[in-house]
Amino acid sequence: MDIIIQKFGGTSVSSKERRSMAINKIKKAIDDGFAPVVVVSAMGRKGEPYATDTLLSLLDEDFKNENKLASDLIVCCGEIISSVVMCNELKNRGIEAVPLTGGQAGILTDSSYTSASLIHTNPKNIKEILNEGKVPVVTGFQGVDSNGFLTTLGRGGSDTSASILGVSLNAKEIQIYTDVDGMMTADPRIVEKAEVIDKISYNEVFQLADQGAKVIHPKAVEMAMKGNIPLVIKNTMSDAVGTVIDVMGNTESKNYIVGITYQDNRLQVTINKSSNGNNEGYKHILDTLANNNISLDLINIFPNEKIFTVDAVDRELLISTLKNEGLNFEIREKLSKIAVVGSKMKGIPGVMAKILNALDKENIEVLQTADSHMTIWCLIEDDKVAKAINSIHKVFLE
Ligand code: ADP
Ligand code: ASP
Ligand code: MG
């Protein structure tokens, strides 16, 4: 019997009514002759009693930062509650199900608490449960390290759990159920005219996810791609066909842009070379920042100036590092990095010009740009994001 993975996100399991819709999808998979392995997120979003952010809000910031092992243990409760409740409700609908923690599902990770990486998978328990004709309901986002401590795979990591299991069980398909009809050309909360993308390649969806499109975790895409298991993003609350993600993507479409996304809370840093001093610190600043685990992007190096962006979470560490090195620097805050993605844009003239014209039409100042074979980035002020994405969307995707 073919195995399929069905992962339900927080909003898909947030209420009894929604869980009942999720169970309809599980029931349909069984009726269609598949053996489903279910992965669940914690129930609901911030503010709801068992949501990950709610559990995290029970701890002080300092405690969380200094005790990542403890922080992982408290958030794991969210997915554990969700999997047991789901099993109860499956039973009420006549489906025998067994709840499993990430460790019980055989997901062994390293000990990088709050952002652990997979070391090995051993789905022995899952296979036994499937052989008994039951449905395993695995806690998403979760693993166990070699000492038996619970770990998590990074925020949004239930998608990653789904891909880990999909690959190790050689599933026919990994289905990611959420609250929208699929991967869309832009976040529908920002662009009213955003449309569902029927087919898209792993590479393009990875780029969109990595650059901020929340609907799927980039690690989940990377893993499914390595295992060559098709991914499908679907809506728990509708019968829409969803977005199919595979190696080829949409071979028929002539669209060279597939989607637009963004990352907010970026800082733009400009470091100036000193005209009369010792420039050792200036020379090695990228190494120094890397040694402090500060990740940079949109890096531009000029003879007397280095410009790059960093995430605002690194603000304090960045400033103390630059001060330590005695550097002259300026920081511009509250910026966002827009990413325009499409694997067929390579070699097409005028794409950057069209983007810049669209932004100029809305009087949006572009602070920096960069491009690769399938993405163009523009750095702008945070409060212009909606206007910027809508105007670029109009040019390429409407
Ligand atoms: P889940 O709880 O199911 O994991 P998430 O909140 O992680 O759901 O992701 C779903 C949300 O992602 C949607 O509600 C949507 O607003 C947002 N989103 C951002 N960019 C996109 C996009 N390009 N396509 C679809 N949804 C997107
Ligand atoms: N509950 C976790 C989070 O909110 C994992 C997930 O939902 O994917 O990050
Ligand atoms: Mg998610």
Short mmCIF file of C-alpha atoms and ligand atoms in Angstrom, two decimals:
data_model
loop_
_atom_site.label_atom_id
_atom_site.label_comp_id
_atom_site.label_asym_id
_atom_site.label_seq_id
_atom_site.Cartn_x
_atom_site.Cartn_y
_atom_site.Cartn_z
CA MET A 1 0.00 0.00 0.00
CA ASP A 2 1.38 3.43 -0.92
CA ILE A 3 2.21 5.71 2.00
CA ILE A 4 1.32 9.40 1.88
CA ILE A 5 2.28 12.02 4.43
CA GLN A 6 -0.48 14.44 5.46
CA LYS A 7 0.78 17.41 7.50
CA PHE A 8 -1.74 19.74 9.12
CA GLY A 9 -0.57 23.21 10.19
CA GLY A 10 -1.64 25.13 13.29
CA THR A 11 -4.69 26.76 11.74
CA SER A 12 -5.86 23.40 10.36
CA VAL A 13 -6.05 21.88 13.85
CA SER A 14 -7.05 24.97 15.82
CA SER A 15 -10.68 23.99 16.52
CA LYS A 16 -12.81 20.86 16.64
CA GLU A 17 -14.53 21.98 13.46
CA ARG A 18 -11.22 22.41 11.61
CA ARG A 19 -9.82 19.14 12.93
CA SER A 20 -12.95 17.49 11.60
CA MET A 21 -12.12 18.91 8.15
CA ALA A 22 -8.57 17.58 8.52
CA ILE A 23 -10.00 14.18 9.41
CA ASN A 24 -12.09 14.31 6.21
CA LYS A 25 -8.80 14.53 4.26
CA ILE A 26 -7.34 11.59 6.21
CA LYS A 27 -10.50 9.54 5.66
CA LYS A 28 -10.44 10.31 1.94
CA ALA A 29 -6.80 9.14 1.70
CA ILE A 30 -7.73 5.85 3.40
CA ASP A 31 -10.79 5.41 1.15
CA ASP A 32 -8.54 6.01 -1.88
CA GLY A 33 -6.34 3.10 -0.76
CA PHE A 34 -3.42 5.00 0.76
CA ALA A 35 -1.76 4.48 4.13
CA PRO A 36 -1.60 8.00 5.61
CA VAL A 37 1.06 9.09 8.09
CA VAL A 38 -0.24 12.24 9.77
CA VAL A 39 1.98 15.06 11.08
CA VAL A 40 0.43 17.80 13.22
CA SER A 41 1.48 21.26 14.37
CA ALA A 42 0.49 22.79 17.70
CA MET A 43 -3.11 24.01 17.72
CA GLY A 44 -3.76 27.58 16.56
CA ARG A 45 -1.70 30.73 16.40
CA LYS A 46 -0.36 33.20 18.98
CA GLY A 47 -2.86 33.82 21.77
CA GLU A 48 -4.61 30.50 21.45
CA PRO A 49 -3.99 28.34 24.55
CA TYR A 50 -1.70 25.60 23.18
CA ALA A 51 -0.06 27.46 20.28
CA THR A 52 3.76 27.52 20.15
CA ASP A 53 3.99 31.29 20.69
CA THR A 54 1.62 31.10 23.65
CA LEU A 55 3.75 28.42 25.30
CA LEU A 56 6.90 30.44 24.64
CA SER A 57 5.26 33.53 26.17
CA LEU A 58 5.15 31.67 29.52
CA LEU A 59 8.93 32.05 29.77
CA ASP A 60 11.09 35.14 30.27
CA GLU A 61 13.22 36.18 27.27
CA ASP A 62 16.50 35.72 29.17
CA PHE A 63 15.51 32.32 30.48
CA LYS A 64 14.56 31.18 26.97
CA ASN A 65 17.82 32.39 25.46
CA GLU A 66 19.95 30.82 28.15
CA ASN A 67 17.97 27.56 28.40
CA LYS A 68 17.26 26.41 24.87
CA LEU A 69 16.83 22.82 26.04
CA ALA A 70 14.04 23.92 28.41
CA SER A 71 12.52 26.15 25.76
CA ASP A 72 12.33 23.19 23.35
CA LEU A 73 10.71 21.05 26.02
CA ILE A 74 7.90 23.53 26.63
CA VAL A 75 7.09 24.08 22.95
CA CYS A 76 7.09 20.34 22.31
CA CYS A 77 4.02 20.19 24.59
CA GLY A 78 2.02 21.99 21.88
CA GLU A 79 2.52 19.33 19.23
CA ILE A 80 2.13 16.53 21.80
CA ILE A 81 -1.30 17.85 22.86
CA SER A 82 -2.30 18.26 19.24
CA SER A 83 -1.34 14.69 18.25
CA VAL A 84 -3.18 13.09 21.17
CA VAL A 85 -6.33 15.18 20.62
CA MET A 86 -6.23 14.30 16.93
CA CYS A 87 -6.01 10.57 17.76
CA ASN A 88 -9.03 10.91 20.07
CA GLU A 89 -11.06 12.60 17.37
CA LEU A 90 -9.94 10.11 14.70
CA LYS A 91 -11.11 7.30 17.01
CA ASN A 92 -14.52 9.02 17.30
CA ARG A 93 -14.71 8.86 13.50
CA GLY A 94 -13.86 5.13 13.45
CA ILE A 95 -10.14 5.46 12.64
CA GLU A 96 -7.63 3.81 14.98
CA ALA A 97 -4.65 6.12 15.42
CA VAL A 98 -1.49 6.17 17.55
CA PRO A 99 0.22 9.41 18.73
CA LEU A 100 4.01 9.55 18.47
CA THR A 101 6.59 12.11 19.56
CA GLY A 102 9.30 12.99 17.05
CA GLY A 103 11.68 10.65 18.88
CA GLN A 104 9.18 7.79 18.89
CA ALA A 105 8.74 8.40 15.15
CA GLY A 106 12.49 7.81 14.82
CA ILE A 107 13.68 11.38 14.12
CA LEU A 108 17.19 11.58 15.61
CA THR A 109 18.80 15.04 15.54
CA ASP A 110 21.90 16.81 16.79
CA SER A 111 21.67 18.79 20.06
CA SER A 112 21.28 22.28 18.52
CA TYR A 113 18.18 23.01 20.59
CA THR A 114 15.61 25.31 18.86
CA SER A 115 17.12 24.63 15.42
CA ALA A 116 18.26 21.03 15.40
CA SER A 117 19.40 19.23 12.25
CA LEU A 118 18.49 15.70 11.26
CA ILE A 119 21.12 13.03 11.83
CA HIS A 120 19.21 9.86 11.11
CA THR A 121 15.66 8.53 10.72
CA ASN A 122 14.43 5.15 11.89
CA PRO A 123 10.70 4.82 11.14
CA LYS A 124 10.43 1.34 12.72
CA ASN A 125 7.53 2.30 15.04
CA ILE A 126 5.64 4.01 12.22
CA LYS A 127 5.96 0.92 10.02
CA GLU A 128 4.66 -1.31 12.83
CA ILE A 129 1.65 0.96 13.38
CA LEU A 130 0.93 0.98 9.64
CA ASN A 131 1.20 -2.81 9.53
CA GLU A 132 -1.49 -2.98 12.23
CA GLY A 133 -3.73 -0.92 9.92
CA LYS A 134 -3.59 2.13 12.20
CA VAL A 135 -2.74 5.76 11.48
CA PRO A 136 0.43 7.17 13.09
CA VAL A 137 -0.08 10.79 14.20
CA VAL A 138 3.38 12.30 14.63
CA THR A 139 4.16 15.52 16.48
CA GLY A 140 5.61 17.94 13.93
CA PHE A 141 8.64 20.17 14.50
CA GLN A 142 10.25 17.68 16.85
CA GLY A 143 13.10 15.24 17.22
CA VAL A 144 15.25 13.70 19.91
CA ASP A 145 19.02 13.92 20.39
CA SER A 146 21.37 11.06 21.23
CA ASN A 147 20.91 11.76 24.98
CA GLY A 148 17.13 11.44 24.71
CA PHE A 149 16.43 15.18 25.09
CA LEU A 150 13.65 16.61 22.96
CA THR A 151 14.76 19.00 20.20
CA THR A 152 12.93 21.19 17.69
CA LEU A 153 13.74 21.76 14.04
CA GLY A 154 13.26 25.56 13.91
CA ARG A 155 10.04 27.60 13.73
CA GLY A 156 7.66 26.31 11.07
CA GLY A 157 9.49 22.97 11.30
CA SER A 158 6.46 20.67 11.12
CA ASP A 159 6.79 20.91 7.34
CA THR A 160 10.34 19.62 7.75
CA SER A 161 9.06 16.69 9.85
CA ALA A 162 6.66 15.83 7.03
CA SER A 163 9.48 15.78 4.48
CA ILE A 164 11.81 13.81 6.77
CA LEU A 165 9.14 11.11 7.14
CA GLY A 166 8.17 11.29 3.47
CA VAL A 167 11.72 10.60 2.38
CA SER A 168 12.45 7.89 4.95
CA LEU A 169 9.20 6.05 4.19
CA ASN A 170 9.59 6.63 0.43
CA ALA A 171 6.08 8.12 0.39
CA LYS A 172 4.15 8.56 -2.83
CA GLU A 173 3.50 12.20 -1.92
CA ILE A 174 3.91 14.71 0.92
CA GLN A 175 0.76 16.78 1.40
CA ILE A 176 1.09 20.06 3.33
CA TYR A 177 -2.37 21.18 4.48
CA THR A 178 -2.77 24.82 5.48
CA ASP A 179 -5.27 27.71 5.40
CA VAL A 180 -4.75 28.85 1.79
CA ASP A 181 -5.36 27.03 -1.50
CA GLY A 182 -1.67 26.49 -2.26
CA MET A 183 1.53 28.40 -2.94
CA MET A 184 0.38 31.72 -4.36
CA THR A 185 2.04 34.37 -6.51
CA ALA A 186 2.25 36.53 -3.36
CA ASP A 187 0.98 36.43 0.22
CA PRO A 188 -2.82 36.77 -0.20
CA ARG A 189 -2.89 38.86 2.98
CA ILE A 190 -0.94 41.50 1.04
CA VAL A 191 -1.98 41.09 -2.59
CA GLU A 192 -5.69 40.67 -3.13
CA LYS A 193 -5.16 39.49 -6.71
CA ALA A 194 -2.58 36.83 -5.77
CA GLU A 195 -3.31 33.54 -7.55
CA VAL A 196 -2.63 29.93 -6.71
CA ILE A 197 0.32 28.47 -8.60
CA ASP A 198 -0.76 25.07 -10.04
CA LYS A 199 2.72 23.70 -10.64
CA ILE A 200 6.12 24.93 -9.56
CA SER A 201 9.62 23.47 -9.33
CA TYR A 202 11.36 22.61 -6.05
CA ASN A 203 13.99 25.24 -6.86
CA GLU A 204 11.50 28.06 -7.32
CA VAL A 205 9.43 27.17 -4.28
CA PHE A 206 12.60 26.82 -2.21
CA GLN A 207 13.63 30.31 -3.22
CA LEU A 208 10.19 31.76 -2.39
CA ALA A 209 10.11 29.94 0.96
CA ASP A 210 13.68 30.88 1.82
CA GLN A 211 12.97 34.54 1.05
CA GLY A 212 9.91 34.76 3.27
CA ALA A 213 6.83 33.02 1.78
CA LYS A 214 5.65 31.38 4.97
CA VAL A 215 3.44 28.71 3.53
CA ILE A 216 6.20 26.06 3.50
CA HIS A 217 9.55 25.75 5.26
CA PRO A 218 12.58 25.89 2.92
CA LYS A 219 14.18 22.88 4.66
CA ALA A 220 11.08 20.82 3.88
CA VAL A 221 11.42 21.70 0.20
CA GLU A 222 15.14 20.92 0.16
CA MET A 223 14.58 17.54 1.77
CA ALA A 224 11.70 16.51 -0.50
CA MET A 225 13.80 17.58 -3.48
CA LYS A 226 16.75 15.44 -2.37
CA GLY A 227 14.43 12.44 -1.95
CA ASN A 228 12.57 13.35 -5.16
CA ILE A 229 9.20 12.98 -3.40
CA PRO A 230 6.44 15.22 -4.84
CA LEU A 231 5.15 17.88 -2.47
CA VAL A 232 1.60 19.22 -2.65
CA ILE A 233 0.32 22.26 -0.75
CA LYS A 234 -3.43 22.14 -0.13
CA ASN A 235 -6.15 23.83 1.87
CA THR A 236 -7.68 21.80 4.72
CA MET A 237 -10.84 23.90 4.43
CA SER A 238 -11.44 23.52 0.65
CA ASP A 239 -11.35 20.99 -2.16
CA ALA A 240 -9.00 23.07 -4.31
CA VAL A 241 -6.39 20.93 -6.10
CA GLY A 242 -3.50 22.89 -4.59
CA THR A 243 0.07 23.40 -5.77
CA VAL A 244 2.14 20.50 -7.06
CA ILE A 245 5.89 20.87 -6.51
CA ASP A 246 8.33 18.65 -8.38
CA VAL A 247 11.59 18.79 -10.32
CA MET A 248 10.15 20.15 -13.54
CA GLY A 249 7.60 22.66 -12.27
CA ASN A 250 5.37 24.18 -14.93
CA THR A 251 7.00 23.34 -18.25
CA GLU A 252 4.18 24.91 -20.28
CA SER A 253 4.00 28.32 -18.64
CA LYS A 254 5.76 31.21 -20.36
CA ASN A 255 5.74 33.30 -17.16
CA TYR A 256 9.29 34.13 -16.23
CA ILE A 257 8.26 35.44 -12.81
CA VAL A 258 6.44 32.94 -10.56
CA GLY A 259 6.07 34.87 -7.33
CA ILE A 260 7.04 37.76 -5.10
CA THR A 261 7.85 37.63 -1.43
CA TYR A 262 9.72 39.63 1.21
CA GLN A 263 11.63 39.59 4.48
CA ASP A 264 11.09 42.44 6.91
CA ASN A 265 13.18 43.66 9.84
CA ARG A 266 16.35 44.10 7.83
CA LEU A 267 19.09 46.56 8.75
CA GLN A 268 21.34 48.12 6.13
CA VAL A 269 24.89 48.56 7.38
CA THR A 270 27.45 50.84 5.71
CA ILE A 271 31.05 50.67 6.95
CA ASN A 272 33.52 53.29 5.77
CA LYS A 273 37.23 52.79 5.45
CA SER A 274 39.16 55.16 7.65
CA SER A 275 41.22 57.65 5.62
CA ASN A 276 44.04 57.87 8.11
CA GLY A 277 43.94 54.98 10.52
CA ASN A 278 44.61 51.33 10.87
CA ASN A 279 42.20 49.44 8.61
CA GLU A 280 42.85 45.89 9.88
CA GLY A 281 39.36 45.70 11.45
CA TYR A 282 37.78 47.03 8.24
CA LYS A 283 39.69 44.52 6.12
CA HIS A 284 38.53 41.48 8.10
CA ILE A 285 35.06 42.62 9.13
CA LEU A 286 33.20 39.95 7.13
CA ASP A 287 35.23 37.22 8.86
CA THR A 288 34.66 38.85 12.25
CA LEU A 289 30.90 38.99 11.69
CA ALA A 290 30.85 35.38 10.47
CA ASN A 291 32.76 34.30 13.60
CA ASN A 292 30.01 35.99 15.63
CA ASN A 293 27.39 34.02 13.71
CA ILE A 294 25.89 37.12 12.11
CA SER A 295 24.58 36.26 8.70
CA LEU A 296 24.82 38.95 5.99
CA ASP A 297 23.25 39.42 2.61
CA LEU A 298 23.03 41.96 -0.22
CA ILE A 299 26.78 42.38 0.26
CA ASN A 300 28.40 45.12 -1.86
CA ILE A 301 32.11 45.84 -1.55
CA PHE A 302 33.55 49.11 -2.88
CA PRO A 303 37.12 50.40 -2.50
CA ASN A 304 36.26 52.60 0.50
CA GLU A 305 32.95 51.19 1.66
CA LYS A 306 31.28 47.89 2.55
CA ILE A 307 27.48 47.69 2.49
CA PHE A 308 25.30 44.74 3.52
CA THR A 309 22.09 43.86 5.33
CA VAL A 310 21.48 41.78 8.46
CA ASP A 311 18.42 40.62 10.36
CA ALA A 312 17.32 43.03 13.10
CA VAL A 313 17.53 40.20 15.69
CA ASP A 314 21.32 40.55 15.41
CA ARG A 315 21.25 44.34 15.99
CA GLU A 316 22.87 44.47 19.45
CA LEU A 317 25.59 41.93 18.66
CA LEU A 318 26.31 43.70 15.36
CA ILE A 319 26.72 47.10 16.99
CA SER A 320 28.96 45.81 19.76
CA THR A 321 31.12 43.93 17.22
CA LEU A 322 31.52 46.97 14.96
CA LYS A 323 32.32 49.19 17.95
CA ASN A 324 34.86 46.68 19.24
CA GLU A 325 36.64 46.86 15.91
CA GLY A 326 36.66 50.68 16.11
CA LEU A 327 34.89 51.05 12.75
CA ASN A 328 33.04 54.02 11.24
CA PHE A 329 29.58 52.75 10.45
CA GLU A 330 25.99 53.77 9.81
CA ILE A 331 22.88 51.66 10.26
CA ARG A 332 19.58 52.21 8.52
CA GLU A 333 16.67 50.39 10.22
CA LYS A 334 13.12 49.20 9.48
CA LEU A 335 13.84 47.90 5.99
CA SER A 336 12.46 45.01 3.95
CA LYS A 337 13.98 42.94 1.21
CA ILE A 338 11.59 42.20 -1.64
CA ALA A 339 12.41 39.07 -3.68
CA VAL A 340 11.02 38.58 -7.20
CA VAL A 341 11.45 34.93 -8.17
CA GLY A 342 11.32 32.95 -11.42
CA SER A 343 13.69 30.36 -12.88
CA LYS A 344 13.05 31.50 -16.46
CA MET A 345 14.09 35.14 -15.96
CA LYS A 346 17.73 34.35 -16.78
CA GLY A 347 18.68 36.00 -20.06
CA ILE A 348 15.44 37.99 -20.38
CA PRO A 349 16.41 41.64 -20.80
CA GLY A 350 14.75 44.41 -18.82
CA VAL A 351 13.38 42.51 -15.79
CA MET A 352 15.23 44.69 -13.27
CA ALA A 353 14.22 47.81 -15.23
CA LYS A 354 10.54 46.82 -15.06
CA ILE A 355 10.78 46.25 -11.31
CA LEU A 356 12.51 49.57 -10.71
CA ASN A 357 9.95 51.38 -12.90
CA ALA A 358 7.09 49.80 -10.95
CA LEU A 359 8.62 50.98 -7.67
CA ASP A 360 9.42 54.41 -9.05
CA LYS A 361 5.80 54.84 -10.16
CA GLU A 362 4.81 54.48 -6.51
CA ASN A 363 7.61 56.82 -5.37
CA ILE A 364 9.32 53.99 -3.50
CA GLU A 365 13.00 54.58 -2.90
CA VAL A 366 15.24 51.57 -3.65
CA LEU A 367 18.16 51.44 -1.22
CA GLN A 368 20.00 48.49 -2.69
CA THR A 369 19.49 45.72 -5.26
CA ALA A 370 21.00 42.34 -6.08
CA ASP A 371 20.24 39.58 -8.54
CA SER A 372 20.93 35.90 -9.17
CA HIS A 373 19.85 33.59 -12.00
CA MET A 374 16.33 33.28 -10.55
CA THR A 375 15.81 36.12 -8.06
CA ILE A 376 15.96 39.91 -8.02
CA TRP A 377 16.08 41.63 -4.64
CA CYS A 378 15.25 45.24 -3.80
CA LEU A 379 15.75 46.78 -0.37
CA ILE A 380 13.06 49.30 0.60
CA GLU A 381 11.48 50.78 3.74
CA ASP A 382 9.26 48.41 5.76
CA ASP A 383 6.13 50.54 5.48
CA LYS A 384 6.25 50.49 1.65
CA VAL A 385 6.15 46.69 1.32
CA ALA A 386 2.47 46.24 0.48
CA LYS A 387 2.54 48.99 -2.13
CA ALA A 388 5.77 47.66 -3.63
CA ILE A 389 4.65 44.04 -3.90
CA ASN A 390 1.27 45.03 -5.34
CA SER A 391 2.85 47.22 -7.99
CA ILE A 392 5.41 44.56 -9.06
CA HIS A 393 2.66 41.91 -9.00
CA LYS A 394 0.56 44.03 -11.33
CA VAL A 395 3.38 44.30 -13.87
CA PHE A 396 4.34 40.61 -14.02
CA LEU A 397 1.47 38.51 -12.69
CA GLU A 398 -1.89 40.13 -13.45
P1 ADP B 1 0.47 26.59 8.83
O1 ADP B 1 -0.01 26.94 10.20
O2 ADP B 1 -0.53 25.79 8.06
O3 ADP B 1 1.85 25.99 8.80
P2 ADP B 1 1.56 29.13 7.95
O4 ADP B 1 1.03 30.29 8.68
O5 ADP B 1 2.94 28.65 8.28
O6 ADP B 1 0.50 27.96 8.03
O7 ADP B 1 1.53 29.44 6.38
C1 ADP B 1 0.33 29.79 5.75
C2 ADP B 1 0.28 31.29 5.53
O8 ADP B 1 1.37 31.68 4.68
C3 ADP B 1 -0.94 31.77 4.77
O9 ADP B 1 -1.99 32.04 5.66
C4 ADP B 1 -0.45 32.99 4.01
O10 ADP B 1 -0.94 34.19 4.54
C5 ADP B 1 1.06 32.96 4.18
N1 ADP B 1 1.79 33.15 2.91
C6 ADP B 1 2.86 33.96 2.74
N2 ADP B 1 3.28 33.94 1.47
C7 ADP B 1 2.47 33.09 0.80
C8 ADP B 1 2.40 32.64 -0.54
N3 ADP B 1 3.25 33.06 -1.48
N4 ADP B 1 1.44 31.75 -0.87
C9 ADP B 1 0.57 31.31 0.06
N5 ADP B 1 0.57 31.71 1.35
C10 ADP B 1 1.51 32.57 1.72
N1 ASP B 2 4.35 24.84 15.98
C1 ASP B 2 5.63 25.17 15.41
C2 ASP B 2 5.72 26.66 15.10
O1 ASP B 2 4.77 27.39 15.30
C3 ASP B 2 5.94 24.34 14.21
C4 ASP B 2 5.02 24.48 13.04
O2 ASP B 2 3.87 24.87 13.19
O3 ASP B 2 5.43 24.13 11.92
O4 ASP B 2 6.76 27.11 14.66
MG MG B 3 3.82 26.72 8.62
#
